[in-house]
């Protein structure tokens, strides 16, 4: 026989101690089937102690060498040598042997006939298949969960009432809550009312839908999202659940807006040449003749008033033309090193006059060691004037106007903050577009010009606003690097 540890492993600490009775072919077939189809959990409860081969004397060594199970010529001898046996399996199916065992087995030994043993082995097989399917399902579930949790998009699994049944890790990370705290909530609380509208459309039509939503974070920055809702249907084709996915498209939207603005600027540049030659010359003629008429004698009051209107409208049109011409010119002309703090002081010494009457409190917080920038000082001052005018107009009842300078992420920072009415999210997309104005007057080129100046200088414009709280606009200007001019380096 082989090492006794094999037998000990099969029989030690088992709930059942089994003796198998049969001929060699039946015993071998039974054993192989039992070993192949029983799982580890069952084998821990069942232990085969010995086998009996009534009337079989041929080739017992083969079985012993294969399995290390003690063999006996009679079942009586097997029970005498192994009194711990409490179950006997009859593997031949012979009626005479089964009748003999029913009559003579001790009362504490249970008889399991071959058909019954086969039935239980099939149960073991089913159990093993179930366990394998369960493990495969768990593996698939874990893999799917891992993939969904790694996506940057926020994903919700919803019922038809909009109640959250599950979510991915991206949602939990954004909310700072565990998934179990999110489950049971509503889509409006996690995403917003716009997503709820998309959900209603999918429930109503049974088709997937897309929509775009805008939100404002706690810092007052606008975020753009694309929402996708997908129906999950039963085998009968009835929608039972909804999958909602939200993708952050803020950066893409920002780039698209910049591209659209660049296209507008290109069109304006082409148009400005036509305006300069085809409109401005007739405008000068109109203005000149109007001035000549004003000097004429014998004009009545109504005629003088009409001519005055012509002159005023001519001046207003000329001012708009100048704004357009200035807008299309390169902004880096006459750029030189300048001190931003000095420009702020010089500008606000003039702009600040009359703030007390408007109940506006001016605060200047200028960092003493701010780096110099290379820009056209007149354009920087004009940018500051435009921002200050916007802030003053946003505070009709008065408030606080704060102007700060400093350094931030390698840029020289100029920030203008107010405590005004703020800007609605639906208007922020157009603020930096040429000819767009929320005031009903002016050319609408102020903020567009500021962005153009910043782009050509290699800087950035940032806008943060809360309705009813105020607005902050930050100009980030590249500082002058501590590098000697090329001519000096060559001379040295």
Tab-separated table of C-alpha atoms in Angstrom:
chain	number	residue	atom	x	y	z
A	1	UNK	CA	0.000	0.000	0.000
A	2	UNK	CA	0.980	3.600	-0.429
A	3	UNK	CA	1.709	6.022	2.389
A	4	UNK	CA	-0.868	5.745	5.172
A	5	UNK	CA	-1.206	9.532	5.276
A	6	UNK	CA	-3.508	9.313	2.207
A	7	UNK	CA	-5.946	7.130	4.109
A	8	UNK	CA	-5.637	9.260	7.215
A	9	UNK	CA	-6.382	12.396	5.235
A	10	UNK	CA	-9.533	10.801	3.843
A	11	UNK	CA	-10.812	9.393	7.108
A	12	UNK	CA	-9.557	11.660	9.896
A	13	UNK	CA	-12.106	13.866	11.670
A	14	UNK	CA	-14.990	12.896	9.367
A	15	UNK	CA	-18.644	12.907	10.318
A	16	UNK	CA	-19.110	9.645	8.441
A	17	UNK	CA	-16.753	6.648	8.351
A	18	UNK	CA	-17.618	4.647	5.255
A	19	UNK	CA	-16.954	1.098	4.182
A	20	UNK	CA	-17.506	0.213	0.535
A	21	UNK	CA	-18.607	-3.315	-0.518
A	22	UNK	CA	-18.415	-4.545	-4.106
A	23	UNK	CA	-16.381	-6.244	-6.785
A	24	UNK	CA	-13.257	-4.660	-8.256
A	25	UNK	CA	-14.843	-3.086	-11.378
A	26	UNK	CA	-17.763	-1.638	-9.423
A	27	UNK	CA	-15.489	-0.438	-6.663
A	28	UNK	CA	-13.080	1.220	-9.053
A	29	UNK	CA	-15.914	2.945	-10.981
A	30	UNK	CA	-17.560	4.114	-7.777
A	31	UNK	CA	-14.343	5.428	-6.326
A	32	UNK	CA	-13.350	7.353	-9.444
A	33	UNK	CA	-16.785	8.912	-9.729
A	34	UNK	CA	-16.786	9.804	-6.029
A	35	UNK	CA	-13.336	11.353	-6.150
A	36	UNK	CA	-13.996	13.287	-9.392
A	37	UNK	CA	-17.381	14.722	-8.466
A	38	UNK	CA	-17.191	15.346	-4.722
A	39	UNK	CA	-16.050	18.803	-3.743
A	40	UNK	CA	-13.749	19.690	-0.888
A	41	UNK	CA	-16.589	20.697	1.461
A	42	UNK	CA	-18.218	17.244	1.119
A	43	UNK	CA	-14.951	15.368	1.419
A	44	UNK	CA	-14.312	17.113	4.730
A	45	UNK	CA	-17.507	15.505	6.037
A	46	UNK	CA	-17.124	12.041	4.468
A	47	UNK	CA	-14.273	9.603	4.912
A	48	UNK	CA	-13.832	6.175	3.243
A	49	UNK	CA	-12.166	3.878	5.745
A	50	UNK	CA	-11.977	0.518	3.972
A	51	UNK	CA	-13.377	-1.642	1.168
A	52	UNK	CA	-14.571	-5.241	1.021
A	53	UNK	CA	-14.456	-7.497	-2.038
A	54	UNK	CA	-16.662	-10.531	-1.258
A	55	UNK	CA	-15.527	-13.466	-3.393
A	56	UNK	CA	-12.835	-11.350	-5.143
A	57	UNK	CA	-9.235	-12.516	-4.850
A	58	UNK	CA	-7.786	-11.219	-8.102
A	59	UNK	CA	-5.646	-8.100	-8.441
A	60	UNK	CA	-6.340	-6.461	-5.105
A	61	UNK	CA	-2.933	-4.808	-5.184
A	62	UNK	CA	-3.892	-2.606	-8.118
A	63	UNK	CA	-6.636	-0.938	-6.140
A	64	UNK	CA	-4.474	-0.608	-3.074
A	65	UNK	CA	-1.645	0.983	-4.992
A	66	UNK	CA	-4.023	3.365	-6.665
A	67	UNK	CA	-5.857	4.579	-3.611
A	68	UNK	CA	-4.211	3.386	-0.400
A	69	UNK	CA	-7.512	1.938	0.933
A	70	UNK	CA	-7.351	-1.268	3.073
A	71	UNK	CA	-9.068	-4.198	1.300
A	72	UNK	CA	-10.902	-7.091	2.949
A	73	UNK	CA	-12.186	-10.374	1.521
A	74	UNK	CA	-15.464	-10.136	3.477
A	75	UNK	CA	-17.570	-7.299	4.723
A	76	UNK	CA	-17.696	-8.943	8.162
A	77	UNK	CA	-13.899	-8.813	8.376
A	78	UNK	CA	-13.960	-5.145	7.299
A	79	UNK	CA	-16.338	-4.242	10.141
A	80	UNK	CA	-14.291	-6.247	12.701
A	81	UNK	CA	-11.062	-4.476	11.705
A	82	UNK	CA	-12.753	-1.064	11.493
A	83	UNK	CA	-15.382	-0.754	14.243
A	84	UNK	CA	-15.573	3.040	13.573
A	85	UNK	CA	-17.462	2.418	10.310
A	86	UNK	CA	-21.012	3.802	10.633
A	87	UNK	CA	-22.044	3.654	6.951
A	88	UNK	CA	-21.739	0.953	4.305
A	89	UNK	CA	-22.130	1.587	0.575
A	90	UNK	CA	-23.047	-1.421	-1.556
A	91	UNK	CA	-21.598	-0.730	-5.009
A	92	UNK	CA	-22.579	-3.876	-7.011
A	93	UNK	CA	-26.369	-3.567	-7.025
A	94	UNK	CA	-26.776	-7.354	-6.533
A	95	UNK	CA	-30.078	-8.153	-4.776
A	96	UNK	CA	-28.686	-11.135	-2.836
A	97	UNK	CA	-25.846	-9.075	-1.341
A	98	UNK	CA	-28.201	-6.208	-0.497
A	99	UNK	CA	-30.628	-8.603	1.260
A	100	UNK	CA	-27.747	-10.123	3.228
A	101	UNK	CA	-26.566	-6.708	4.369
A	102	UNK	CA	-30.070	-5.565	5.367
A	103	UNK	CA	-30.421	-8.615	7.571
A	104	UNK	CA	-26.984	-8.806	9.166
A	105	UNK	CA	-25.556	-5.267	9.445
A	106	UNK	CA	-25.308	-3.927	13.022
A	107	UNK	CA	-27.988	-1.408	13.994
A	108	UNK	CA	-25.540	1.527	14.184
A	109	UNK	CA	-24.370	1.009	10.589
A	110	UNK	CA	-26.408	2.646	7.838
A	111	UNK	CA	-26.773	0.823	4.517
A	112	UNK	CA	-26.662	2.894	1.315
A	113	UNK	CA	-27.477	0.886	-1.796
A	114	UNK	CA	-25.921	1.558	-5.178
A	115	UNK	CA	-28.857	3.446	-6.734
A	116	UNK	CA	-29.119	5.643	-3.679
A	117	UNK	CA	-25.362	6.275	-3.713
A	118	UNK	CA	-25.516	7.273	-7.373
A	119	UNK	CA	-28.301	9.722	-6.568
A	120	UNK	CA	-26.264	11.432	-3.890
A	121	UNK	CA	-23.217	11.542	-6.116
A	122	UNK	CA	-25.317	13.373	-8.716
A	123	UNK	CA	-26.258	15.836	-6.006
A	124	UNK	CA	-22.583	16.312	-5.307
A	125	UNK	CA	-22.048	16.940	-9.008
A	126	UNK	CA	-24.816	19.558	-9.089
A	127	UNK	CA	-23.343	21.216	-6.021
A	128	UNK	CA	-19.953	21.347	-7.648
A	129	UNK	CA	-21.390	22.886	-10.827
A	130	UNK	CA	-23.303	25.431	-8.732
A	131	UNK	CA	-20.150	26.395	-6.866
A	132	UNK	CA	-18.247	26.744	-10.155
A	133	UNK	CA	-21.005	28.931	-11.602
A	134	UNK	CA	-21.060	31.008	-8.440
A	135	UNK	CA	-17.301	31.548	-8.599
A	136	UNK	CA	-17.507	32.469	-12.289
A	137	UNK	CA	-20.355	34.891	-11.590
A	138	UNK	CA	-18.436	36.478	-8.723
A	139	UNK	CA	-15.375	36.852	-10.964
A	140	UNK	CA	-17.460	38.482	-13.711
A	141	UNK	CA	-19.164	40.745	-11.189
A	142	UNK	CA	-15.848	41.826	-9.686
A	143	UNK	CA	-14.344	42.493	-13.105
A	144	UNK	CA	-17.377	44.535	-14.215
A	145	UNK	CA	-17.381	46.516	-10.963
A	146	UNK	CA	-13.665	47.238	-11.320
A	147	UNK	CA	-14.106	48.483	-14.882
A	148	UNK	CA	-17.080	50.719	-14.010
A	149	UNK	CA	-15.322	52.136	-10.948
A	150	UNK	CA	-12.286	53.076	-13.063
A	151	UNK	CA	-14.336	55.200	-15.477
A	152	UNK	CA	-14.143	58.978	-15.117
A	153	UNK	CA	-17.847	59.268	-15.937
A	154	UNK	CA	-20.369	59.247	-13.101
A	155	UNK	CA	-22.755	56.289	-13.448
A	156	UNK	CA	-26.043	55.682	-11.629
A	157	UNK	CA	-28.309	52.621	-11.755
A	158	UNK	CA	-31.911	53.763	-11.201
A	159	UNK	CA	-35.425	52.435	-10.964
A	160	UNK	CA	-38.297	54.037	-12.835
A	161	UNK	CA	-38.977	56.415	-9.948
A	162	UNK	CA	-35.478	57.878	-10.159
A	163	UNK	CA	-34.332	56.140	-6.967
A	164	UNK	CA	-30.656	55.194	-6.951
A	165	UNK	CA	-30.033	51.450	-6.747
A	166	UNK	CA	-26.288	51.628	-7.302
A	167	UNK	CA	-23.442	53.908	-8.416
A	168	UNK	CA	-19.785	53.763	-9.358
A	169	UNK	CA	-16.816	54.957	-7.325
A	170	UNK	CA	-16.588	58.246	-9.262
A	171	UNK	CA	-19.948	59.351	-7.867
A	172	UNK	CA	-18.977	58.371	-4.323
A	173	UNK	CA	-15.638	60.191	-4.571
A	174	UNK	CA	-17.249	63.409	-5.811
A	175	UNK	CA	-19.866	63.406	-3.073
A	176	UNK	CA	-17.402	62.247	-0.411
A	177	UNK	CA	-19.870	59.598	0.754
A	178	UNK	CA	-19.799	55.792	0.761
A	179	UNK	CA	-21.938	54.046	-1.826
A	180	UNK	CA	-24.345	52.696	0.783
A	181	UNK	CA	-25.161	56.275	1.810
A	182	UNK	CA	-25.967	57.200	-1.809
A	183	UNK	CA	-28.171	54.193	-2.557
A	184	UNK	CA	-31.795	55.046	-1.908
A	185	UNK	CA	-31.371	58.709	-2.820
A	186	UNK	CA	-32.729	60.466	-5.885
A	187	UNK	CA	-31.045	61.421	-9.125
A	188	UNK	CA	-31.882	65.093	-8.497
A	189	UNK	CA	-29.794	65.086	-5.312
A	190	UNK	CA	-26.742	63.518	-6.965
A	191	UNK	CA	-26.852	65.091	-10.426
A	192	UNK	CA	-29.483	67.815	-10.611
A	193	UNK	CA	-32.899	68.637	-12.113
A	194	UNK	CA	-31.606	68.630	-15.698
A	195	UNK	CA	-30.628	64.976	-15.381
A	196	UNK	CA	-34.094	64.214	-13.999
A	197	UNK	CA	-35.604	65.672	-17.197
A	198	UNK	CA	-33.459	63.355	-19.319
A	199	UNK	CA	-34.590	60.441	-17.140
A	200	UNK	CA	-38.253	61.318	-17.664
A	201	UNK	CA	-37.710	61.387	-21.432
A	202	UNK	CA	-36.176	57.912	-21.426
A	203	UNK	CA	-38.966	56.511	-19.250
A	204	UNK	CA	-41.598	58.052	-21.512
A	205	UNK	CA	-40.128	57.008	-24.865
A	206	UNK	CA	-38.209	53.868	-23.874
A	207	UNK	CA	-35.272	55.204	-25.881
A	208	UNK	CA	-31.842	56.441	-24.851
A	209	UNK	CA	-31.436	60.215	-24.693
A	210	UNK	CA	-28.763	62.884	-24.370
A	211	UNK	CA	-28.788	66.371	-22.918
A	212	UNK	CA	-26.398	69.063	-21.714
A	213	UNK	CA	-26.466	70.665	-18.268
A	214	UNK	CA	-24.591	73.506	-16.579
A	215	UNK	CA	-23.772	73.663	-12.888
A	216	UNK	CA	-21.807	75.971	-10.608
A	217	UNK	CA	-19.465	74.552	-7.964
A	218	UNK	CA	-18.839	75.947	-4.475
A	219	UNK	CA	-16.045	78.128	-5.893
A	220	UNK	CA	-18.414	79.770	-8.370
A	221	UNK	CA	-16.901	78.089	-11.427
A	222	UNK	CA	-19.151	76.883	-14.234
A	223	UNK	CA	-19.091	73.182	-15.156
A	224	UNK	CA	-20.615	71.658	-18.275
A	225	UNK	CA	-21.882	68.090	-18.387
A	226	UNK	CA	-23.250	65.752	-21.005
A	227	UNK	CA	-25.931	63.406	-19.662
A	228	UNK	CA	-26.750	60.047	-21.230
A	229	UNK	CA	-29.669	57.875	-20.107
A	230	UNK	CA	-30.092	54.273	-21.282
A	231	UNK	CA	-33.163	52.054	-20.706
A	232	UNK	CA	-32.759	48.524	-19.339
A	233	UNK	CA	-35.599	46.300	-20.585
A	234	UNK	CA	-36.949	42.933	-19.488
A	235	UNK	CA	-37.285	39.946	-21.821
A	236	UNK	CA	-40.786	41.164	-22.629
A	237	UNK	CA	-39.359	44.504	-23.792
A	238	UNK	CA	-40.669	46.531	-20.868
A	239	UNK	CA	-38.340	49.161	-19.396
A	240	UNK	CA	-37.527	48.180	-15.815
A	241	UNK	CA	-34.438	50.227	-14.958
A	242	UNK	CA	-32.404	53.186	-16.197
A	243	UNK	CA	-28.656	53.706	-16.393
A	244	UNK	CA	-27.684	57.392	-16.186
A	245	UNK	CA	-24.159	58.512	-17.083
A	246	UNK	CA	-22.790	62.048	-16.656
A	247	UNK	CA	-19.598	63.150	-18.403
A	248	UNK	CA	-17.713	66.338	-17.556
A	249	UNK	CA	-17.200	68.257	-20.808
A	250	UNK	CA	-16.049	71.527	-19.228
A	251	UNK	CA	-12.617	71.511	-20.850
A	252	UNK	CA	-14.005	70.487	-24.240
A	253	UNK	CA	-16.681	73.181	-24.070
A	254	UNK	CA	-14.072	75.775	-23.101
A	255	UNK	CA	-11.905	74.838	-26.095
A	256	UNK	CA	-14.922	74.934	-28.401
A	257	UNK	CA	-15.841	78.388	-27.144
A	258	UNK	CA	-12.294	79.614	-27.677
A	259	UNK	CA	-12.313	78.187	-31.203
A	260	UNK	CA	-15.630	79.858	-31.962
A	261	UNK	CA	-14.274	83.134	-30.629
A	262	UNK	CA	-11.155	82.804	-32.780
A	263	UNK	CA	-13.351	82.273	-35.837
A	264	UNK	CA	-15.384	85.352	-34.909
A	265	UNK	CA	-12.216	87.388	-34.488
A	266	UNK	CA	-10.989	86.286	-37.906
A	267	UNK	CA	-14.285	87.366	-39.441
A	268	UNK	CA	-14.117	90.694	-37.619
A	269	UNK	CA	-10.591	91.261	-38.868
A	270	UNK	CA	-11.699	90.790	-42.473
A	271	UNK	CA	-14.748	92.964	-41.913
A	272	UNK	CA	-12.775	95.789	-40.298
A	273	UNK	CA	-10.877	96.517	-43.513
A	274	UNK	CA	-14.143	96.866	-45.388
A	275	UNK	CA	-15.583	99.066	-42.637
A	276	UNK	CA	-12.541	101.357	-42.624
A	277	UNK	CA	-12.812	102.092	-46.330
A	278	UNK	CA	-16.523	101.842	-47.091
A	279	UNK	CA	-18.211	103.217	-43.972
A	280	UNK	CA	-15.827	105.606	-42.275
A	281	UNK	CA	-15.394	107.900	-45.286
A	282	UNK	CA	-19.139	108.474	-45.792
A	283	UNK	CA	-19.438	108.916	-42.035
A	284	UNK	CA	-16.906	111.766	-42.130
A	285	UNK	CA	-18.918	113.391	-44.900
A	286	UNK	CA	-22.145	113.106	-42.923
A	287	UNK	CA	-20.506	114.539	-39.824
A	288	UNK	CA	-18.874	117.367	-41.792
A	289	UNK	CA	-22.067	118.459	-43.518
A	290	UNK	CA	-23.966	118.275	-40.226
A	291	UNK	CA	-21.413	120.581	-38.589
A	292	UNK	CA	-21.687	122.940	-41.557
A	293	UNK	CA	-25.461	123.019	-41.247
A	294	UNK	CA	-25.197	123.750	-37.511
A	295	UNK	CA	-23.272	126.931	-38.349
A	296	UNK	CA	-25.893	128.096	-40.804
A	297	UNK	CA	-28.074	131.068	-39.876
A	298	UNK	CA	-31.854	131.039	-39.726
A	299	UNK	CA	-32.296	127.492	-38.435
A	300	UNK	CA	-35.337	126.922	-36.277
A	301	UNK	CA	-35.196	124.987	-33.016
A	302	UNK	CA	-36.545	121.690	-34.417
A	303	UNK	CA	-34.078	121.698	-37.305
A	304	UNK	CA	-31.179	122.383	-34.948
A	305	UNK	CA	-32.306	119.527	-32.704
A	306	UNK	CA	-32.406	117.076	-35.616
A	307	UNK	CA	-28.953	118.106	-36.817
A	308	UNK	CA	-27.648	117.687	-33.277
A	309	UNK	CA	-29.006	114.139	-33.226
A	310	UNK	CA	-27.183	113.438	-36.515
A	311	UNK	CA	-23.927	114.661	-35.002
A	312	UNK	CA	-24.327	112.652	-31.803
A	313	UNK	CA	-25.173	109.451	-33.672
A	314	UNK	CA	-22.244	110.052	-36.028
A	315	UNK	CA	-19.918	110.360	-33.031
A	316	UNK	CA	-21.367	107.205	-31.488
A	317	UNK	CA	-20.894	105.287	-34.727
A	318	UNK	CA	-17.344	106.596	-35.048
A	319	UNK	CA	-16.623	105.436	-31.505
A	320	UNK	CA	-17.890	101.931	-32.343
A	321	UNK	CA	-15.719	101.871	-35.481
A	322	UNK	CA	-12.672	102.865	-33.442
A	323	UNK	CA	-13.410	100.077	-30.977
A	324	UNK	CA	-13.624	97.571	-33.788
A	325	UNK	CA	-10.407	98.820	-35.385
A	326	UNK	CA	-8.586	98.714	-32.049
A	327	UNK	CA	-9.954	95.239	-31.407
A	328	UNK	CA	-8.485	93.871	-34.633
A	329	UNK	CA	-5.033	95.364	-34.137
A	330	UNK	CA	-2.278	93.236	-32.543
A	331	UNK	CA	-2.192	93.867	-28.806
A	332	UNK	CA	1.523	93.281	-28.310
A	333	UNK	CA	2.468	96.526	-30.066
A	334	UNK	CA	4.585	98.800	-27.871
A	335	UNK	CA	4.866	96.065	-25.246
A	336	UNK	CA	7.487	96.820	-22.627
A	337	UNK	CA	8.333	95.897	-19.063
A	338	UNK	CA	5.893	97.439	-16.619
A	339	UNK	CA	5.119	97.392	-12.909
A	340	UNK	CA	1.574	96.128	-12.421
A	341	UNK	CA	1.171	97.766	-9.008
A	342	UNK	CA	2.030	101.191	-10.425
A	343	UNK	CA	-0.522	100.718	-13.212
A	344	UNK	CA	-3.204	99.801	-10.659
A	345	UNK	CA	-2.375	102.829	-8.464
A	346	UNK	CA	-2.419	105.268	-11.399
A	347	UNK	CA	-5.704	103.864	-12.728
A	348	UNK	CA	-7.559	103.736	-9.412
A	349	UNK	CA	-6.469	107.253	-8.422
A	350	UNK	CA	-8.776	108.398	-11.213
A	351	UNK	CA	-11.389	105.623	-11.172
A	352	UNK	CA	-11.821	105.800	-7.404
A	353	UNK	CA	-13.147	109.355	-7.493
A	354	UNK	CA	-16.826	109.314	-6.570
A	355	UNK	CA	-16.829	105.849	-4.979
A	356	UNK	CA	-17.873	107.336	-1.632
A	357	UNK	CA	-20.958	108.867	-3.196
A	358	UNK	CA	-21.887	105.478	-4.687
A	359	UNK	CA	-21.321	103.776	-1.303
A	360	UNK	CA	-18.519	101.648	-2.765
A	361	UNK	CA	-15.615	100.652	-0.519
A	362	UNK	CA	-12.359	100.271	-2.446
A	363	UNK	CA	-9.725	97.854	-1.100
A	364	UNK	CA	-6.298	97.633	-2.721
A	365	UNK	CA	-4.283	94.572	-1.718
A	366	UNK	CA	-1.135	94.858	-3.836
A	367	UNK	CA	1.731	92.469	-3.179
A	368	UNK	CA	4.976	94.478	-2.797
A	369	UNK	CA	7.196	91.885	-4.502
A	370	UNK	CA	5.076	91.147	-7.542
A	371	UNK	CA	7.114	90.473	-10.705
A	372	UNK	CA	7.129	92.809	-13.664
A	373	UNK	CA	5.205	91.906	-16.825
A	374	UNK	CA	5.855	92.740	-20.472
A	375	UNK	CA	2.744	94.317	-21.967
A	376	UNK	CA	1.269	97.497	-23.365
A	377	UNK	CA	0.516	99.507	-20.228
A	378	UNK	CA	-2.335	101.421	-21.842
A	379	UNK	CA	-4.073	98.161	-22.719
A	380	UNK	CA	-3.606	96.729	-19.221
A	381	UNK	CA	-5.004	99.903	-17.708
A	382	UNK	CA	-7.924	99.843	-20.141
A	383	UNK	CA	-8.592	96.217	-19.169
A	384	UNK	CA	-8.632	97.212	-15.506
A	385	UNK	CA	-10.964	100.140	-16.267
A	386	UNK	CA	-13.407	97.806	-18.052
A	387	UNK	CA	-13.408	95.372	-15.136
A	388	UNK	CA	-13.894	98.131	-12.562
A	389	UNK	CA	-16.781	99.633	-14.585
A	390	UNK	CA	-18.462	96.231	-14.762
A	391	UNK	CA	-18.087	95.765	-11.000
A	392	UNK	CA	-19.457	99.240	-10.211
A	393	UNK	CA	-22.478	98.641	-12.467
A	394	UNK	CA	-23.073	95.293	-10.723
A	395	UNK	CA	-23.356	97.113	-7.352
A	396	UNK	CA	-26.070	99.755	-7.867
A	397	UNK	CA	-26.684	99.930	-4.103
A	398	UNK	CA	-22.992	99.981	-3.241
A	399	UNK	CA	-20.690	97.291	-1.954
A	400	UNK	CA	-17.030	96.288	-1.768
A	401	UNK	CA	-14.577	96.436	-4.643
A	402	UNK	CA	-11.300	94.603	-4.048
A	403	UNK	CA	-8.294	94.751	-6.351
A	404	UNK	CA	-5.376	92.413	-5.649
A	405	UNK	CA	-2.036	91.578	-7.215
A	406	UNK	CA	0.266	88.681	-6.492
A	407	UNK	CA	1.879	85.547	-7.907
A	408	UNK	CA	0.070	82.305	-8.632
A	409	UNK	CA	1.383	79.172	-10.416
A	410	UNK	CA	4.096	81.107	-12.231
A	411	UNK	CA	1.819	83.960	-13.332
A	412	UNK	CA	1.447	87.538	-12.155
A	413	UNK	CA	-2.123	87.792	-10.904
A	414	UNK	CA	-4.452	90.799	-11.142
A	415	UNK	CA	-7.822	90.142	-9.493
A	416	UNK	CA	-10.912	92.362	-9.451
A	417	UNK	CA	-13.667	91.221	-7.059
A	418	UNK	CA	-17.040	92.768	-6.256
A	419	UNK	CA	-20.020	92.001	-4.052
A	420	UNK	CA	-22.546	92.646	-6.786
A	421	UNK	CA	-25.473	90.753	-8.247
A	422	UNK	CA	-23.362	88.042	-9.870
A	423	UNK	CA	-23.738	86.471	-13.314
A	424	UNK	CA	-26.286	83.733	-14.164
A	425	UNK	CA	-24.720	80.510	-15.511
A	426	UNK	CA	-26.615	80.748	-18.810
A	427	UNK	CA	-24.913	84.087	-19.623
A	428	UNK	CA	-21.339	83.136	-18.789
A	429	UNK	CA	-20.773	81.313	-22.075
A	430	UNK	CA	-21.226	84.539	-24.060
A	431	UNK	CA	-19.496	87.058	-21.798
A	432	UNK	CA	-16.198	86.931	-23.672
A	433	UNK	CA	-17.805	86.872	-27.122
A	434	UNK	CA	-17.435	89.987	-29.302
A	435	UNK	CA	-20.462	92.321	-29.418
A	436	UNK	CA	-22.236	90.606	-26.525
A	437	UNK	CA	-23.419	92.901	-23.740
A	438	UNK	CA	-25.795	92.440	-20.794
A	439	UNK	CA	-26.193	96.198	-20.339
A	440	UNK	CA	-28.081	97.097	-23.501
A	441	UNK	CA	-25.437	99.677	-24.409
A	442	UNK	CA	-21.833	99.832	-25.586
A	443	UNK	CA	-20.106	97.722	-28.211
A	444	UNK	CA	-19.802	94.558	-26.134
A	445	UNK	CA	-16.072	94.356	-26.828
A	446	UNK	CA	-14.746	94.988	-23.305
A	447	UNK	CA	-14.326	91.455	-22.010
A	448	UNK	CA	-13.608	90.134	-25.502
A	449	UNK	CA	-10.742	92.610	-25.786
A	450	UNK	CA	-9.411	91.563	-22.376
A	451	UNK	CA	-9.344	87.920	-23.415
A	452	UNK	CA	-7.676	88.823	-26.713
A	453	UNK	CA	-4.970	90.769	-24.848
A	454	UNK	CA	-4.373	87.872	-22.452
A	455	UNK	CA	-4.217	85.322	-25.277
A	456	UNK	CA	-1.647	87.305	-27.233
A	457	UNK	CA	0.465	87.851	-24.101
A	458	UNK	CA	0.329	84.151	-23.245
A	459	UNK	CA	-1.884	84.761	-20.224
A	460	UNK	CA	-5.317	83.614	-19.076
A	461	UNK	CA	-8.631	85.035	-17.897
A	462	UNK	CA	-10.597	83.347	-15.111
A	463	UNK	CA	-14.126	84.243	-14.057
A	464	UNK	CA	-15.838	83.088	-10.851
A	465	UNK	CA	-19.335	84.259	-9.960
A	466	UNK	CA	-22.133	83.507	-7.501
A	467	UNK	CA	-25.555	85.020	-8.098
A	468	UNK	CA	-26.351	87.417	-5.280
A	469	UNK	CA	-22.822	87.153	-3.860
A	470	UNK	CA	-20.490	88.706	-6.405
A	471	UNK	CA	-18.042	88.189	-9.248
A	472	UNK	CA	-14.267	87.782	-9.417
A	473	UNK	CA	-12.234	88.166	-12.611
A	474	UNK	CA	-8.551	87.220	-12.545
A	475	UNK	CA	-5.990	88.173	-15.191
A	476	UNK	CA	-2.951	85.875	-15.178
A	477	UNK	CA	0.000	87.559	-16.905
A	478	UNK	CA	3.327	85.883	-17.672
A	479	UNK	CA	6.146	87.520	-15.686
A	480	UNK	CA	9.331	88.913	-17.181
A	481	UNK	CA	11.986	86.215	-16.904
A	482	UNK	CA	15.392	87.020	-15.440
A	483	UNK	CA	17.200	86.501	-18.758
A	484	UNK	CA	19.685	88.922	-20.269
A	485	UNK	CA	19.015	90.232	-23.796
A	486	UNK	CA	20.690	88.217	-26.585
A	487	UNK	CA	22.901	91.153	-27.647
A	488	UNK	CA	24.414	91.432	-24.169
A	489	UNK	CA	25.096	87.709	-24.024
A	490	UNK	CA	26.854	87.814	-27.430
A	491	UNK	CA	28.943	90.813	-26.356
A	492	UNK	CA	30.132	89.070	-23.252
